[in-house]
């Protein structure tokens, strides 16, 4: 029954299969409740005996009769268990985790008294003696109790002895102000409230205390380790509190000035990679989980408020627009019999209670516009259009903008796809979708590259900005797909405006200047013989977000130079594209070994500007500030600050792990900070290792946050 409970012990962190069922109590050694550490929680012998019978019936098959662990599960008693659990942690934390996750076939299927009895057994088996007072089965009562404090060399605090008083640290979470729609649209300069700070996705901060002249004095202010594993997330900061979803699904609130832990919501230790974004709205932190759900937590305490099952996953994380939580869903949103395909969805939920308000199918269903764009392909063969990057929002237009991915099964397009137009084929693959946030109604769509067979997604950020078009300023949506081609669209109508080709791809021969339709090179269509094609399936551009400076009109984009061979698959294999083709990474022709490319664009003049090419590929997105700085992270563990006029490195620091997600900056008490998360192991950090074999990567990834500032002394 307590399947995978022991995996919650790793690195002194805790996690669970269903995040909403886990405890979120503050770390007890720091905040209150010290008297509770001095004695073991009460329980009776009868409770422990009942717990033994329940354990034998539900748990022993995995964890062994003696609690010593089985082939797949770790022990539930002894030094390893006590080193994690017997450090003054809440009994309520253990109780709530077990109740919320076990038995695996029916979590919560036992009574509270039964779960309390199992906890009593664990307490007894780890060295505590029964007494006359029973262990409560009420969660709130259990929160006030702590597992016995057991130091590995001290013998543990003597029972009956009180610790000396210690002043309680100030908790900035207690003073959090609700995050309103107006604040999301126009955040305070010192806050970072959404993935790219503002809902238009620019990745630009008006802070300038740290600038080109003094950035060389940047020093580490504090760091905090969340646990082991890969990470792709970005922290959010509000009123001096930093919120982070770690790679294990755990959610943390930290004092953003000191790094002190304020609360922790236990996640799922089996989760890997996490989400790219979390959301703040009103008094809630809203996250996606590896259990394919949306979870809202109280921002001040970390206590669960609501949880809604999604049916499929989405690694992009949620967007909040006008009180609606909007989540893109990736591959696997399988619908019922008689519906079309296996593809993505975009869904809207009420921020108050998590109830679904609407759902938009990214593969049109019978009776919906676009269903005929698949030509003669049967519904069962229609697939793709997953949504795995966060959406963006323009309040004036009252539209949210999402990108979609490509076909996952290319067999239907393998022979005929490139003969079809690149627009209007297999909707809504590789498209920009503009939706009303309250209803989910489609306002417009634009397909960037339909019917392609190279895994060239157009899934990434949709940045909203004002650009000069035919002598007037037009609100535009700018995005780039994996081929390294940038498209600009009218944000109000979806009308095509212009494209810029970086020149690092070989599959598109030409782009129509009126419609933006791409003409594919037939020689690059895979099949039959080996083809050398650029770029690799990971793309020139991937989900690592670009930064745009609204003052200068300059866009700064992380790109990677690579190519691939697409070879006939082995007999009997359909390969990863379902068209009997395998792929293998290769350097670009005449490559000098530099594959990380910082490419700048002047979007007002519609042209490429300077670029900087380096050996290491990028591993994080970019941050641009009013101080004239561009912050970047790369696979060689370098976190750097650059002059945004030319890309020159002005400061750098080699971290203990690979920087990921995207950097952020914030201010507290008039002092500016810069932060970056680490956590090697996501596909974007592992996909180019063959091209840079000398770059060492961590043997065991650690999800951590590094925060830098300038010491005025």
PDB file of N, CA and C in Angstrom, residues 578-610:
ATOM      1  N   UNK A 578       7.731   7.178 -38.072  1.00  0.00           N
ATOM      2  CA  UNK A 578       6.741   6.275 -38.661  1.00  0.00           C
ATOM      3  C   UNK A 578       6.792   6.260 -40.178  1.00  0.00           C
ATOM      4  N   UNK A 579       7.926   6.652 -40.763  1.00  0.00           N
ATOM      5  CA  UNK A 579       8.063   6.632 -42.226  1.00  0.00           C
ATOM      6  C   UNK A 579       9.305   5.831 -42.622  1.00  0.00           C
ATOM      7  N   UNK A 580       9.696   4.896 -41.760  1.00  0.00           N
ATOM      8  CA  UNK A 580      10.824   3.999 -42.018  1.00  0.00           C
ATOM      9  C   UNK A 580      12.120   4.775 -42.213  1.00  0.00           C
ATOM     10  N   UNK A 581      12.321   5.771 -41.362  1.00  0.00           N
ATOM     11  CA  UNK A 581      13.504   6.620 -41.415  1.00  0.00           C
ATOM     12  C   UNK A 581      14.051   6.796 -40.008  1.00  0.00           C
ATOM     13  N   UNK A 582      15.365   6.697 -39.871  1.00  0.00           N
ATOM     14  CA  UNK A 582      16.061   7.040 -38.632  1.00  0.00           C
ATOM     15  C   UNK A 582      16.826   8.344 -38.841  1.00  0.00           C
ATOM     16  N   UNK A 583      17.187   8.996 -37.740  1.00  0.00           N
ATOM     17  CA  UNK A 583      17.977  10.225 -37.854  1.00  0.00           C
ATOM     18  C   UNK A 583      19.215  10.123 -36.974  1.00  0.00           C
ATOM     19  N   UNK A 584      20.262  10.848 -37.368  1.00  0.00           N
ATOM     20  CA  UNK A 584      21.521  10.862 -36.623  1.00  0.00           C
ATOM     21  C   UNK A 584      22.109  12.269 -36.702  1.00  0.00           C
ATOM     22  N   UNK A 585      22.563  12.771 -35.566  1.00  0.00           N
ATOM     23  CA  UNK A 585      23.088  14.129 -35.484  1.00  0.00           C
ATOM     24  C   UNK A 585      24.387  14.257 -36.269  1.00  0.00           C
ATOM     25  N   UNK A 586      24.623  15.449 -36.815  1.00  0.00           N
ATOM     26  CA  UNK A 586      25.853  15.737 -37.561  1.00  0.00           C
ATOM     27  C   UNK A 586      26.156  17.227 -37.436  1.00  0.00           C
ATOM     28  N   UNK A 587      27.437  17.597 -37.507  1.00  0.00           N
ATOM     29  CA  UNK A 587      27.772  19.030 -37.533  1.00  0.00           C
ATOM     30  C   UNK A 587      27.396  19.632 -38.877  1.00  0.00           C
ATOM     31  N   UNK A 588      27.285  20.949 -38.917  1.00  0.00           N
ATOM     32  CA  UNK A 588      27.030  21.631 -40.180  1.00  0.00           C
ATOM     33  C   UNK A 588      28.235  21.485 -41.106  1.00  0.00           C
ATOM     34  N   UNK A 589      28.014  21.533 -42.411  1.00  0.00           N
ATOM     35  CA  UNK A 589      29.147  21.474 -43.346  1.00  0.00           C
ATOM     36  C   UNK A 589      30.148  22.593 -43.052  1.00  0.00           C
ATOM     37  N   UNK A 590      31.422  22.237 -43.064  1.00  0.00           N
ATOM     38  CA  UNK A 590      32.498  23.205 -42.809  1.00  0.00           C
ATOM     39  C   UNK A 590      32.392  23.857 -41.433  1.00  0.00           C
ATOM     40  N   UNK A 591      31.808  23.136 -40.479  1.00  0.00           N
ATOM     41  CA  UNK A 591      31.658  23.680 -39.130  1.00  0.00           C
ATOM     42  C   UNK A 591      33.018  23.910 -38.483  1.00  0.00           C
ATOM     43  N   UNK A 592      33.141  25.011 -37.731  1.00  0.00           N
ATOM     44  CA  UNK A 592      34.363  25.266 -36.972  1.00  0.00           C
ATOM     45  C   UNK A 592      34.243  24.774 -35.536  1.00  0.00           C
ATOM     46  N   UNK A 593      33.164  24.048 -35.227  1.00  0.00           N
ATOM     47  CA  UNK A 593      32.982  23.499 -33.890  1.00  0.00           C
ATOM     48  C   UNK A 593      32.142  24.353 -32.972  1.00  0.00           C
ATOM     49  N   UNK A 594      31.836  25.576 -33.366  1.00  0.00           N
ATOM     50  CA  UNK A 594      30.988  26.443 -32.550  1.00  0.00           C
ATOM     51  C   UNK A 594      29.530  26.186 -32.923  1.00  0.00           C
ATOM     52  N   UNK A 595      28.745  25.727 -31.963  1.00  0.00           N
ATOM     53  CA  UNK A 595      27.354  25.388 -32.284  1.00  0.00           C
ATOM     54  C   UNK A 595      26.347  26.254 -31.538  1.00  0.00           C
ATOM     55  N   UNK A 596      26.757  26.909 -30.445  1.00  0.00           N
ATOM     56  CA  UNK A 596      25.867  27.832 -29.756  1.00  0.00           C
ATOM     57  C   UNK A 596      25.886  29.185 -30.443  1.00  0.00           C
ATOM     58  N   UNK A 597      24.725  29.669 -30.843  1.00  0.00           N
ATOM     59  CA  UNK A 597      24.651  30.904 -31.632  1.00  0.00           C
ATOM     60  C   UNK A 597      23.678  31.877 -30.952  1.00  0.00           C
ATOM     61  N   UNK A 598      24.170  33.022 -30.566  1.00  0.00           N
ATOM     62  CA  UNK A 598      23.336  34.123 -30.087  1.00  0.00           C
ATOM     63  C   UNK A 598      23.047  34.998 -31.295  1.00  0.00           C
ATOM     64  N   UNK A 599      21.806  34.965 -31.751  1.00  0.00           N
ATOM     65  CA  UNK A 599      21.443  35.712 -32.951  1.00  0.00           C
ATOM     66  C   UNK A 599      20.564  36.904 -32.573  1.00  0.00           C
ATOM     67  N   UNK A 600      20.972  38.085 -33.009  1.00  0.00           N
ATOM     68  CA  UNK A 600      20.160  39.281 -32.773  1.00  0.00           C
ATOM     69  C   UNK A 600      19.435  39.673 -34.056  1.00  0.00           C
ATOM     70  N   UNK A 601      18.247  40.240 -33.875  1.00  0.00           N
ATOM     71  CA  UNK A 601      17.417  40.708 -34.984  1.00  0.00           C
ATOM     72  C   UNK A 601      16.985  42.143 -34.691  1.00  0.00           C
ATOM     73  N   UNK A 602      16.986  42.979 -35.700  1.00  0.00           N
ATOM     74  CA  UNK A 602      16.318  44.271 -35.615  1.00  0.00           C
ATOM     75  C   UNK A 602      14.947  44.082 -36.258  1.00  0.00           C
ATOM     76  N   UNK A 603      13.927  43.890 -35.434  1.00  0.00           N
ATOM     77  CA  UNK A 603      12.614  43.573 -35.983  1.00  0.00           C
ATOM     78  C   UNK A 603      11.953  44.782 -36.625  1.00  0.00           C
ATOM     79  N   UNK A 604      12.346  45.971 -36.229  1.00  0.00           N
ATOM     80  CA  UNK A 604      11.761  47.158 -36.854  1.00  0.00           C
ATOM     81  C   UNK A 604      12.284  47.346 -38.272  1.00  0.00           C
ATOM     82  N   UNK A 605      13.505  46.868 -38.499  1.00  0.00           N
ATOM     83  CA  UNK A 605      14.086  46.939 -39.843  1.00  0.00           C
ATOM     84  C   UNK A 605      13.995  45.594 -40.567  1.00  0.00           C
ATOM     85  N   UNK A 606      13.457  44.577 -39.884  1.00  0.00           N
ATOM     86  CA  UNK A 606      13.234  43.248 -40.465  1.00  0.00           C
ATOM     87  C   UNK A 606      14.528  42.626 -40.982  1.00  0.00           C
ATOM     88  N   UNK A 607      15.549  42.613 -40.150  1.00  0.00           N
ATOM     89  CA  UNK A 607      16.813  42.066 -40.630  1.00  0.00           C
ATOM     90  C   UNK A 607      17.596  41.427 -39.491  1.00  0.00           C
ATOM     91  N   UNK A 608      18.470  40.505 -39.882  1.00  0.00           N
ATOM     92  CA  UNK A 608      19.444  39.949 -38.954  1.00  0.00           C
ATOM     93  C   UNK A 608      20.465  41.018 -38.606  1.00  0.00           C
ATOM     94  N   UNK A 609      20.902  41.030 -37.361  1.00  0.00           N
ATOM     95  CA  UNK A 609      21.984  41.915 -36.948  1.00  0.00           C
ATOM     96  C   UNK A 609      23.197  41.055 -36.611  1.00  0.00           C
ATOM     97  N   UNK A 610      23.913  41.358 -35.567  1.00  0.00           N
ATOM     98  CA  UNK A 610      25.122  40.625 -35.217  1.00  0.00           C
ATOM     99  C   UNK A 610      24.771  39.282 -34.576  1.00  0.00           C
TER     100      UNK A 610
END
